[in-house]
């Protein structure tokens, strides 16, 4: 390529970047769109192509750097330029106050949530994000720059030309995790593991689709303190540069630490993101330097753990279960302990990688927690298992059907892929009958196990033949007229459940409530329409046009819709009287939400699930969408609202909490609970 051509390519790249930045600014900041989505995508693709063909012309501040590519990451090692130490844990306030007293109770301390995610370091040089690395060993970490750059709330460039190292925690809100995990068939163990695993994902384009968030909590300027004397000033500088900080952080005198911690304790169960305690730090940077640190931890900071949520016990046995998706889950039977008022006898171990990382096995002394999750989990090994037992290893065959186990795609979990596996089928029926799905009262785990053993319940359509066996059921031990009536009534009522509940109850891989909602919103509101879709010439291309459904979901959905065994099952369900099309909403005379587009995020006290609030909006003239963009007019938010709230505020949209929403409904004479 001659010099003139190089100059013209560089000029074209520069022009494309400026155009894309301009259109992004109009779309996200000014709520205006001057070109179509297709035209914008064409510009974007052209820029990516030119940068790929001319790597010497690439720039870390290019708009394409915000989107993950499909190039595999090798995770080279990064040597940390700042101390990356652990914190010494404190489990009660008396220990903490003893530590604070030695420093001085008149000194100022910061109190911040300890986020339960994946620790990350962001290295900025002259105002540009150069490298992102995991904590690793403390001395060096993995280079995960491409993956971390996909997190929208991380600034790629700073307002000032600063060189600094920023520490933070990558996490996932509970509500975001629930939605994302549901679309993947519930295969992820918890928000913390998913967040940490996402940072090590092979393809950053996949990471970009995951609802990751970050809170930063510390920074060190490469060229001195720049006049900064306290930790609170560091946080203020980070905030001014556009970094997201955890809520509720406080600076208090040492003598007020105990009552401050109590106030945090009262709020901990209301937080919408994973936390496992508090971090207490000395505010004065000069005093920090005089106190110094050990080889392991700083003397000027402590991690205060919420003791009630983590208890010590011993693993007595480890069993392995096959779930409805085929996922193999190891479970520890432990010496009974009381956590949050309930007796716990079992705790999950997630998968083999998790077991190996912990070094867990039968006979090990461990810490078990609930940490915002329903299912208790083994969190840490305090004393390893006896050598005769060693670290537990999962079997290589399904414990139910003895089929070979294998990993699917990028998952760290093992799966049984036999669709006729007995345990998979039973759990699939349990899932179908559960409250969140078809809500069939009187047909729980014990009843399903009993009917399965009798040969009466081998598939979902068999549920609707159970009333014909009323006399035989009534004769069984534990069944009487009342329990039989409850069962028959529950089965009959389930026939009235809408298609929006039926479709995600079928147990199709990656088709949960969220995907179902998106499909219905885009016109695929019946099984017939979905079936007609896959009979077309290019169903994948049709589905690719729908925002919020990724390639993996499309591939899985199309494959299953073409599966004759699934089609046969659905035909049988239709013959039993189930609804295979979404009910049309009643048109209300009142239309207070006409021409409004709403999105929802966070958790709510009155609207459980939160989709009930969106049903009110659509019933009274509005439209709901699943993501925040310039097209929305309102965002309804609750505790745990994360990136959606931040983005809506940046776009200047109307943001409304639950109390305000209820007041708005009352003003229009709408009772949402009648």
XYZ file of C-alpha atoms in Angstrom:
674
model
C 0.000 0.000 0.000
C 1.545 3.372 -1.008
C 1.715 6.362 1.293
C -1.240 8.103 -0.342
C -3.451 5.027 0.078
C -2.439 4.683 3.729
C -3.336 8.307 4.307
C -6.720 7.899 2.634
C -7.523 4.782 4.713
C -6.494 6.573 7.915
C -8.700 9.496 6.919
C -11.642 7.176 6.189
C -11.231 5.417 9.560
C -11.095 8.777 11.338
C -14.254 9.944 9.535
C -16.114 6.700 10.364
C -15.194 6.944 14.061
C -16.398 10.544 14.215
C -19.691 9.658 12.521
C -20.346 6.692 14.815
C -19.523 8.735 17.915
C -21.848 11.485 16.671
C -24.755 9.081 16.053
C -24.159 7.370 19.399
C -24.287 10.750 21.117
C -27.529 11.696 19.354
C -29.116 8.336 20.135
C -28.105 7.965 23.778
C -27.734 11.559 24.959
C -30.230 13.555 22.919
C -32.844 10.893 22.187
C -32.605 11.560 18.427
C -31.906 9.232 15.511
C -30.729 10.707 12.212
C -30.030 7.426 10.410
C -31.636 3.983 10.447
C -30.290 1.060 12.472
C -29.259 -0.653 9.227
C -27.257 2.388 8.095
C -25.572 2.624 11.482
C -24.687 -1.081 11.414
C -23.190 -0.691 7.933
C -20.910 2.104 9.157
C -19.917 0.032 12.171
C -19.120 -3.062 10.096
C -17.042 -1.019 7.663
C -14.998 0.484 10.494
C -14.358 -2.952 11.996
C -13.257 -4.275 8.598
C -10.825 -1.395 7.979
C -9.344 -1.690 11.482
C -8.939 -5.441 10.990
C -7.175 -4.926 7.649
C -4.989 -2.145 9.091
C -4.013 -3.142 12.661
C -1.488 -0.304 12.800
C -4.421 2.128 12.605
C -6.358 0.627 15.513
C -7.071 2.752 18.586
C -8.081 1.771 22.099
C -10.606 4.635 22.095
C -12.334 3.495 18.905
C -16.113 2.846 19.184
C -15.415 -0.760 18.155
C -13.455 -1.319 21.371
C -16.730 -1.146 23.321
C -18.024 -4.222 21.538
C -16.437 -7.638 22.084
C -14.936 -9.380 19.095
C -15.070 -13.105 18.397
C -11.290 -13.494 18.605
C -10.191 -15.969 21.273
C -8.367 -14.568 24.302
C -5.152 -16.223 25.493
C -5.159 -14.508 28.914
C -1.532 -13.547 29.109
C -0.211 -12.652 32.554
C -0.082 -9.092 33.856
C 2.326 -8.059 36.615
C 0.496 -5.767 39.022
C 2.063 -2.355 39.569
C 0.249 -1.751 42.871
C -0.078 -3.884 46.025
C -3.016 -6.283 45.614
C -3.435 -7.564 49.152
C -6.176 -9.500 50.892
C -8.123 -8.112 53.836
C -8.015 -9.607 57.290
C -11.488 -10.802 58.237
C -13.347 -9.808 61.381
C -16.471 -11.715 62.387
C -17.894 -9.635 65.236
C -18.088 -6.005 66.240
C -16.046 -6.432 69.415
C -13.049 -7.623 67.378
C -13.536 -4.782 64.948
C -13.797 -2.150 67.694
C -10.659 -3.543 69.324
C -8.805 -3.061 66.033
C -10.251 0.450 65.568
C -9.351 1.401 69.152
C -5.685 0.640 68.502
C -5.749 3.079 65.577
C -7.853 5.681 67.398
C -11.605 6.033 67.841
C -11.457 9.716 66.916
C -9.999 8.889 63.511
C -12.279 8.702 60.473
C -13.105 5.389 58.792
C -15.001 4.517 55.642
C -17.740 1.857 55.769
C -18.611 0.249 52.419
C -20.462 -2.831 51.171
C -18.178 -5.771 50.439
C -19.386 -6.856 47.000
C -19.396 -10.597 46.354
C -18.075 -10.670 42.814
C -14.787 -10.856 40.939
C -11.950 -8.500 41.835
C -10.544 -6.519 38.922
C -7.805 -3.944 38.327
C -8.103 -1.225 35.691
C -4.879 0.421 34.531
C -5.220 3.853 32.879
C -2.316 5.603 31.151
C -2.723 9.288 30.266
C -6.502 8.996 30.601
C -6.949 5.851 28.467
C -7.849 2.387 29.739
C -4.895 0.230 28.708
C -5.144 -3.019 30.679
C -7.688 -4.880 32.798
C -6.464 -7.741 34.969
C -7.840 -10.164 37.533
C -6.442 -10.151 41.058
C -4.775 -13.501 40.385
C -2.034 -14.342 42.845
C -1.740 -10.762 44.045
C 1.540 -10.339 42.204
C 0.157 -11.058 38.772
C -3.232 -11.648 37.201
C -4.830 -12.657 33.919
C -5.176 -10.058 31.188
C -8.960 -9.873 30.617
C -8.980 -6.460 28.938
C -11.191 -7.416 25.984
C -13.850 -8.919 28.255
C -13.889 -6.127 30.838
C -14.169 -3.438 28.174
C -17.607 -4.809 27.277
C -18.975 -3.583 30.648
C -20.813 -0.445 29.636
C -20.323 1.482 32.892
C -16.504 1.378 32.708
C -15.108 4.535 31.066
C -12.612 3.775 28.274
C -11.246 7.309 28.528
C -11.183 9.702 31.473
C -12.184 13.344 31.533
C -8.704 14.278 32.735
C -5.375 13.064 31.412
C -4.711 10.852 34.445
C -2.526 7.790 34.890
C -3.958 5.670 37.672
C -4.732 2.134 38.817
C -8.333 1.489 39.837
C -9.595 -1.437 41.909
C -13.160 -2.678 41.648
C -15.514 -5.634 41.842
C -17.368 -7.038 38.833
C -20.752 -8.490 39.812
C -24.260 -9.232 38.600
C -27.471 -7.966 40.207
C -29.773 -10.708 41.521
C -32.588 -9.662 39.170
C -30.270 -9.577 36.139
C -28.804 -12.946 37.101
C -32.266 -14.481 37.459
C -33.339 -13.278 34.006
C -30.072 -14.277 32.334
C -29.889 -17.671 34.046
C -33.501 -18.397 33.174
C -32.756 -17.915 29.476
C -29.920 -20.450 29.797
C -32.030 -23.125 31.460
C -30.846 -22.306 34.992
C -27.408 -23.803 34.411
C -25.434 -21.148 36.310
C -24.930 -21.633 40.048
C -24.982 -18.063 41.381
C -24.221 -14.444 40.406
C -20.684 -14.514 41.808
C -19.601 -17.582 39.851
C -21.191 -16.296 36.656
C -19.493 -12.895 36.999
C -16.089 -14.470 37.654
C -16.544 -17.007 34.868
C -17.573 -14.300 32.423
C -14.243 -12.522 32.887
C -12.478 -15.697 31.712
C -14.834 -16.409 28.812
C -13.139 -17.291 25.539
C -15.128 -14.802 23.439
C -15.656 -11.195 24.497
C -18.640 -10.966 22.120
C -20.453 -13.399 24.426
C -19.383 -11.463 27.531
C -20.912 -8.322 26.002
C -24.354 -9.992 26.193
C -24.062 -10.673 29.918
C -25.504 -8.050 32.318
C -22.263 -7.416 34.211
C -21.872 -4.425 36.510
C -18.972 -2.971 38.445
C -18.429 -0.898 41.574
C -14.977 0.621 42.042
C -13.627 1.312 45.499
C -10.014 2.506 45.331
C -7.416 4.134 43.084
C -3.721 4.941 43.142
C -2.345 7.762 41.013
C 0.846 6.786 39.204
C 2.364 10.257 39.508
C 1.802 11.019 43.182
C -1.270 11.932 45.199
C -2.146 15.118 43.307
C -3.157 16.770 46.571
C -5.413 13.888 47.668
C -5.153 13.238 51.396
C -8.099 10.952 52.194
C -9.950 7.898 50.909
C -13.134 9.970 50.619
C -11.313 12.296 48.196
C -10.291 9.263 46.118
C -13.930 8.178 45.909
C -14.974 11.705 44.935
C -12.384 11.795 42.148
C -13.506 8.392 40.873
C -17.111 9.580 40.853
C -16.191 12.761 38.992
C -14.487 10.648 36.320
C -17.666 8.654 35.766
C -16.884 5.472 37.695
C -19.821 3.721 39.420
C -19.501 3.527 43.227
C -21.389 1.271 45.613
C -24.340 2.953 47.373
C -24.509 3.842 51.071
C -20.756 4.321 51.645
C -20.120 6.435 54.741
C -17.244 8.200 56.488
C -17.650 8.009 60.265
C -15.589 8.468 63.414
C -14.209 5.271 64.956
C -16.476 5.670 67.976
C -19.527 5.497 65.664
C -18.473 2.351 63.801
C -20.585 -0.046 65.843
C -23.902 1.750 65.308
C -23.036 2.353 61.623
C -22.438 -1.357 61.117
C -25.794 -2.127 62.735
C -27.529 0.229 60.300
C -25.863 -1.575 57.378
C -26.904 -4.956 58.815
C -30.556 -3.894 58.774
C -30.322 -3.092 55.056
C -28.211 -6.024 53.844
C -31.111 -8.335 52.937
C -32.762 -5.570 50.888
C -29.793 -5.046 48.571
C -30.241 -6.139 44.987
C -26.647 -7.271 44.485
C -24.488 -9.943 46.175
C -22.711 -8.810 49.332
C -20.809 -10.812 51.910
C -20.014 -8.163 54.469
C -18.542 -4.690 54.873
C -15.120 -3.184 54.288
C -13.829 -0.779 56.949
C -10.879 1.448 55.969
C -8.947 4.239 57.612
C -9.736 7.480 55.788
C -6.390 9.268 56.178
C -3.841 8.195 53.543
C -0.947 9.553 55.613
C -1.953 7.425 58.608
C -2.318 4.428 56.311
C 1.295 4.816 55.232
C 2.499 5.005 58.828
C 0.587 1.819 59.726
C 1.795 -0.034 56.628
C 0.889 -3.615 55.842
C 1.964 -7.178 56.397
C 2.940 -9.429 53.492
C -0.715 -10.520 53.348
C -2.954 -7.598 54.313
C -2.999 -3.877 55.149
C -3.059 -2.934 58.846
C -5.434 -0.043 58.125
C -8.419 -2.032 56.793
C -10.641 -4.920 57.847
C -13.367 -6.997 56.212
C -16.367 -7.339 58.499
C -18.203 -10.579 57.625
C -21.888 -11.104 58.349
C -21.454 -14.022 60.698
C -25.118 -15.099 60.738
C -25.018 -15.942 57.025
C -21.979 -18.249 57.170
C -21.583 -21.178 59.549
C -18.972 -23.864 60.132
C -19.851 -27.535 59.697
C -18.505 -30.865 58.397
C -19.288 -32.630 55.116
C -20.658 -36.063 56.015
C -21.349 -37.262 52.472
C -21.541 -35.991 48.878
C -24.312 -37.042 46.499
C -24.830 -36.257 42.833
C -28.172 -35.304 41.261
C -29.378 -34.941 37.655
C -31.602 -31.903 37.017
C -34.311 -31.365 34.402
C -31.816 -29.863 31.908
C -29.432 -32.766 32.480
C -27.084 -30.653 34.608
C -25.183 -32.710 37.171
C -25.049 -31.046 40.591
C -22.965 -32.346 43.508
C -24.540 -31.779 46.908
C -22.900 -32.042 50.324
C -24.800 -33.623 53.219
C -23.535 -31.710 56.230
C -23.810 -31.820 59.987
C -27.011 -29.781 60.574
C -26.512 -26.046 61.204
C -28.887 -23.114 61.647
C -28.612 -20.297 59.098
C -31.030 -17.367 59.119
C -33.512 -19.250 61.277
C -33.612 -22.456 59.222
C -31.912 -25.818 59.760
C -29.601 -26.665 56.874
C -28.571 -30.268 56.170
C -27.543 -29.994 52.500
C -25.423 -27.485 50.571
C -24.515 -27.302 46.907
C -20.972 -27.739 45.615
C -21.894 -26.460 42.127
C -19.475 -28.397 39.870
C -16.107 -30.146 39.652
C -14.132 -26.953 39.046
C -15.652 -25.442 42.181
C -14.895 -28.570 44.228
C -11.288 -28.625 43.010
C -10.842 -24.925 43.773
C -12.124 -25.419 47.325
C -10.391 -28.754 47.888
C -13.674 -30.154 49.225
C -14.336 -33.777 50.084
C -16.105 -36.019 52.586
C -14.883 -35.235 56.096
C -13.782 -31.661 55.317
C -14.617 -28.850 57.730
C -16.282 -26.099 55.722
C -18.120 -22.781 55.855
C -21.652 -22.809 54.444
C -23.655 -19.692 53.531
C -26.893 -18.552 51.902
C -25.723 -15.112 50.756
C -28.922 -13.933 49.169
C -29.556 -17.310 47.586
C -32.275 -19.804 48.458
C -29.995 -22.848 48.239
C -27.135 -22.966 50.783
C -23.659 -23.390 49.315
C -20.280 -24.590 50.576
C -18.128 -21.459 50.486
C -14.769 -22.393 51.961
C -12.785 -25.366 53.253
C -11.314 -24.709 56.704
C -9.798 -28.179 57.218
C -9.223 -30.498 54.242
C -10.784 -33.969 54.006
C -8.803 -36.970 55.311
C -6.229 -38.266 52.815
C -8.161 -41.518 52.591
C -11.095 -39.576 51.122
C -9.304 -36.855 49.195
C -10.953 -34.221 47.022
C -14.304 -35.481 45.701
C -14.507 -36.415 42.021
C -17.749 -36.476 40.036
C -18.667 -39.705 38.237
C -18.278 -39.905 34.441
C -21.752 -41.435 34.018
C -25.212 -40.154 34.905
C -26.206 -41.455 38.350
C -29.723 -42.090 37.030
C -29.471 -43.578 33.509
C -25.709 -44.346 33.415
C -25.326 -42.389 30.169
C -21.845 -40.805 29.674
C -21.653 -37.219 30.937
C -20.189 -34.359 28.920
C -19.672 -30.617 29.000
C -21.884 -28.490 26.757
C -20.468 -25.483 24.953
C -18.595 -23.146 27.327
C -20.201 -24.492 30.506
C -18.003 -25.825 33.321
C -20.824 -28.171 34.310
C -21.337 -31.775 33.278
C -24.603 -32.792 31.605
C -26.571 -35.941 30.921
C -27.778 -35.582 27.330
C -30.213 -38.519 27.433
C -33.668 -36.923 27.017
C -35.280 -40.136 28.340
C -33.283 -40.068 31.593
C -35.657 -40.894 34.464
C -34.416 -38.149 36.782
C -34.526 -35.535 34.019
C -38.113 -36.487 33.230
C -39.241 -36.388 36.870
C -37.597 -33.020 37.481
C -39.107 -31.726 34.242
C -42.573 -32.646 35.519
C -41.816 -31.003 38.892
C -40.710 -27.854 37.065
C -43.882 -27.826 34.926
C -46.100 -28.119 38.026
C -44.232 -25.543 40.152
C -45.840 -22.307 41.326
C -43.906 -20.045 38.951
C -44.838 -22.234 35.989
C -48.232 -23.983 35.637
C -48.933 -23.756 39.393
C -50.584 -27.185 39.861
C -51.493 -27.476 43.536
C -51.479 -30.963 45.024
C -48.828 -32.257 42.627
C -45.495 -31.810 44.347
C -42.245 -33.758 44.460
C -43.571 -36.621 46.636
C -46.748 -37.110 44.595
C -44.812 -37.022 41.314
C -42.345 -39.607 42.629
C -45.233 -41.860 43.695
C -47.177 -41.561 40.432
C -43.983 -42.073 38.432
C -43.245 -45.300 40.294
C -46.793 -46.469 39.484
C -46.201 -45.805 35.783
C -48.979 -43.204 35.655
C -46.776 -40.161 35.106
C -43.988 -40.525 32.529
C -44.497 -37.309 30.531
C -46.179 -33.901 30.777
C -49.411 -34.925 28.970
C -49.820 -37.760 31.507
C -50.579 -35.095 34.158
C -53.961 -34.488 32.532
C -54.883 -38.186 32.625
C -54.493 -38.374 36.423
C -58.124 -37.301 37.182
C -59.311 -40.427 35.333
C -57.425 -42.455 37.950
C -59.202 -40.740 40.856
C -60.406 -43.962 42.531
C -56.982 -45.584 42.314
C -55.289 -42.452 43.682
C -57.747 -42.143 46.559
C -56.886 -45.707 47.592
C -53.188 -44.829 48.001
C -51.721 -44.192 51.452
C -51.719 -40.491 52.299
C -54.511 -39.653 49.882
C -58.059 -38.810 50.904
C -60.997 -36.932 49.457
C -59.494 -33.532 50.310
C -56.050 -34.159 48.820
C -57.571 -35.768 45.715
C -59.902 -32.788 45.174
C -56.943 -30.413 45.544
C -55.009 -32.379 42.924
C -57.877 -32.584 40.415
C -58.742 -28.913 40.918
C -55.096 -27.888 40.448
C -54.862 -29.837 37.193
C -58.086 -28.326 35.823
C -57.089 -24.774 36.789
C -53.744 -25.172 35.033
C -55.574 -25.574 31.725
C -56.512 -21.903 31.977
C -52.899 -20.723 32.298
C -51.885 -18.441 29.470
C -49.384 -19.400 26.752
C -46.875 -17.017 28.376
C -46.719 -19.520 31.263
C -47.097 -22.700 29.220
C -44.194 -22.103 26.816
C -41.500 -21.586 29.494
C -42.958 -24.500 31.495
C -42.216 -26.999 28.725
C -38.587 -27.110 29.818
C -37.130 -26.209 26.420
C -33.459 -25.290 26.652
C -32.901 -21.521 26.862
C -36.631 -20.703 26.605
C -37.590 -19.228 29.956
C -40.017 -16.463 30.882
C -37.765 -13.706 29.521
C -37.325 -15.258 26.092
C -41.051 -16.099 25.996
C -41.933 -12.485 26.760
C -39.669 -11.236 23.966
C -41.140 -13.719 21.479
C -44.713 -12.729 22.333
C -43.860 -9.009 22.146
C -42.543 -9.616 18.620
C -45.660 -11.402 17.374
C -44.751 -15.037 18.044
C -47.617 -15.387 20.497
C -48.669 -18.975 19.755
C -47.143 -22.410 19.238
C -48.601 -22.416 15.709
C -46.731 -19.240 14.771
C -43.474 -20.619 16.168
C -43.964 -23.851 14.234
C -44.744 -21.927 11.039
C -41.576 -19.908 11.608
C -39.286 -22.959 11.463
C -41.080 -24.214 8.355
C -39.853 -21.102 6.565
C -36.709 -20.800 4.468
C -34.522 -19.020 7.045
C -35.987 -18.987 10.602
C -32.603 -18.099 12.113
C -32.455 -14.895 10.077
C -35.988 -13.970 11.170
C -35.134 -14.434 14.835
C -31.859 -12.523 14.505
C -33.942 -9.382 13.929
C -35.340 -9.623 17.474
C -33.436 -7.630 20.072
C -32.637 -9.630 23.201
C -32.365 -13.118 21.674
C -28.812 -14.287 21.015
C -27.370 -16.846 18.560
C -27.251 -19.664 21.122
C -30.931 -19.211 22.007
C -31.898 -19.021 18.322
C -30.028 -22.208 17.469
C -31.532 -24.059 20.431
C -35.089 -22.801 19.807
C -35.105 -23.673 16.099
C -33.648 -27.121 16.771
C -36.287 -27.909 19.393
C -39.176 -26.586 17.301
C -38.091 -28.990 14.572
C -37.930 -31.919 17.016
C -40.869 -34.230 16.261
C -40.929 -35.645 19.816
C -41.431 -32.123 21.219
C -44.074 -31.324 18.605
C -45.872 -34.566 19.481
C -45.814 -33.712 23.187
C -47.303 -30.259 22.512
C -50.003 -31.744 20.286
C -50.997 -34.029 23.158
C -51.115 -31.069 25.557
C -53.365 -29.239 23.101
C -55.696 -32.240 22.991
C -55.926 -32.058 26.798
C -57.293 -28.519 26.566
C -54.230 -26.335 27.223
C -53.866 -22.859 25.661
C -51.284 -22.745 22.873
C -51.874 -19.079 22.071
C -51.497 -15.984 24.253
C -54.732 -14.433 25.441
C -55.594 -11.088 23.922
C -55.594 -8.301 26.484
C -58.848 -6.536 27.251
C -58.845 -3.019 25.829
C -59.484 -0.574 28.664
C -61.409 2.654 28.210
C -58.792 4.465 30.264
C -55.501 4.865 28.407
C -53.229 6.856 30.781
C -50.107 5.153 29.411
C -50.904 5.704 25.742
C -47.816 6.524 23.631
C -45.555 5.627 26.578
C -42.864 2.915 26.483
C -41.888 1.419 29.848
C -39.063 -0.740 31.116
C -38.674 -2.234 34.619
C -35.652 -3.084 36.785
C -34.946 -4.044 40.403
C -37.202 -5.739 42.943
C -40.524 -4.595 44.419
C -42.582 -4.989 47.576
C -46.103 -4.924 46.074
C -45.532 -6.113 42.522
C -44.236 -9.668 42.804
C -43.235 -10.682 40.243
C -42.432 -7.240 38.905
C -43.968 -8.094 35.516
C -47.366 -7.506 37.158
C -46.570 -3.799 37.078
C -45.788 -3.973 33.362
C -49.055 -5.831 32.743
C -50.880 -2.812 34.211
C -48.964 -0.510 31.862
C -49.857 -2.539 28.741
C -53.444 -3.074 29.890
C -53.949 0.680 30.096
C -52.470 1.657 26.766
C -48.697 1.548 27.216
C -45.969 -0.619 25.752
C -43.263 -2.515 27.620
C -39.747 -3.379 26.460
C -37.000 -5.430 28.069
C -34.063 -3.059 27.633
C -33.312 0.633 28.090
C -32.719 2.656 24.933
C -33.684 6.047 23.535
C -37.072 4.537 22.615
C -38.325 4.230 26.218
C -40.186 7.040 27.968
C -40.311 5.659 31.543
C -38.300 3.325 33.770
C -39.925 1.756 36.834
C -37.197 0.860 39.326
C -36.843 -0.788 42.716
C -34.016 -1.836 45.090
C -31.219 -3.515 43.173
C -31.670 -1.379 40.072
C -28.321 -1.314 38.317
C -27.111 -0.350 34.867
C -30.644 0.121 33.495
C -31.357 2.929 35.977
C -28.005 4.544 35.311
C -28.551 4.428 31.555
C -32.113 5.774 31.821
C -30.881 8.722 33.883
C -28.112 9.408 31.361
C -30.740 9.432 28.601
C -32.895 11.839 30.594
C -35.833 9.441 30.851
C -38.536 9.574 33.529
C -37.541 7.263 36.387
C -40.243 6.218 38.866
C -40.074 4.129 42.038
C -42.820 1.787 43.252
C -44.456 4.251 45.650
C -44.706 6.930 42.945
C -46.092 4.378 40.473
C -48.814 3.321 42.936
C -49.691 6.969 43.521
C -49.905 7.516 39.743
C -52.287 4.561 39.400
C -54.461 5.859 42.253
C -54.719 9.276 40.577
C -56.182 7.532 37.519
C -58.544 5.437 39.641
C -56.690 2.188 38.865
C -56.539 -0.547 41.515
C -53.747 -2.892 40.358
C -54.644 -5.623 42.857
C -58.361 -6.064 42.257
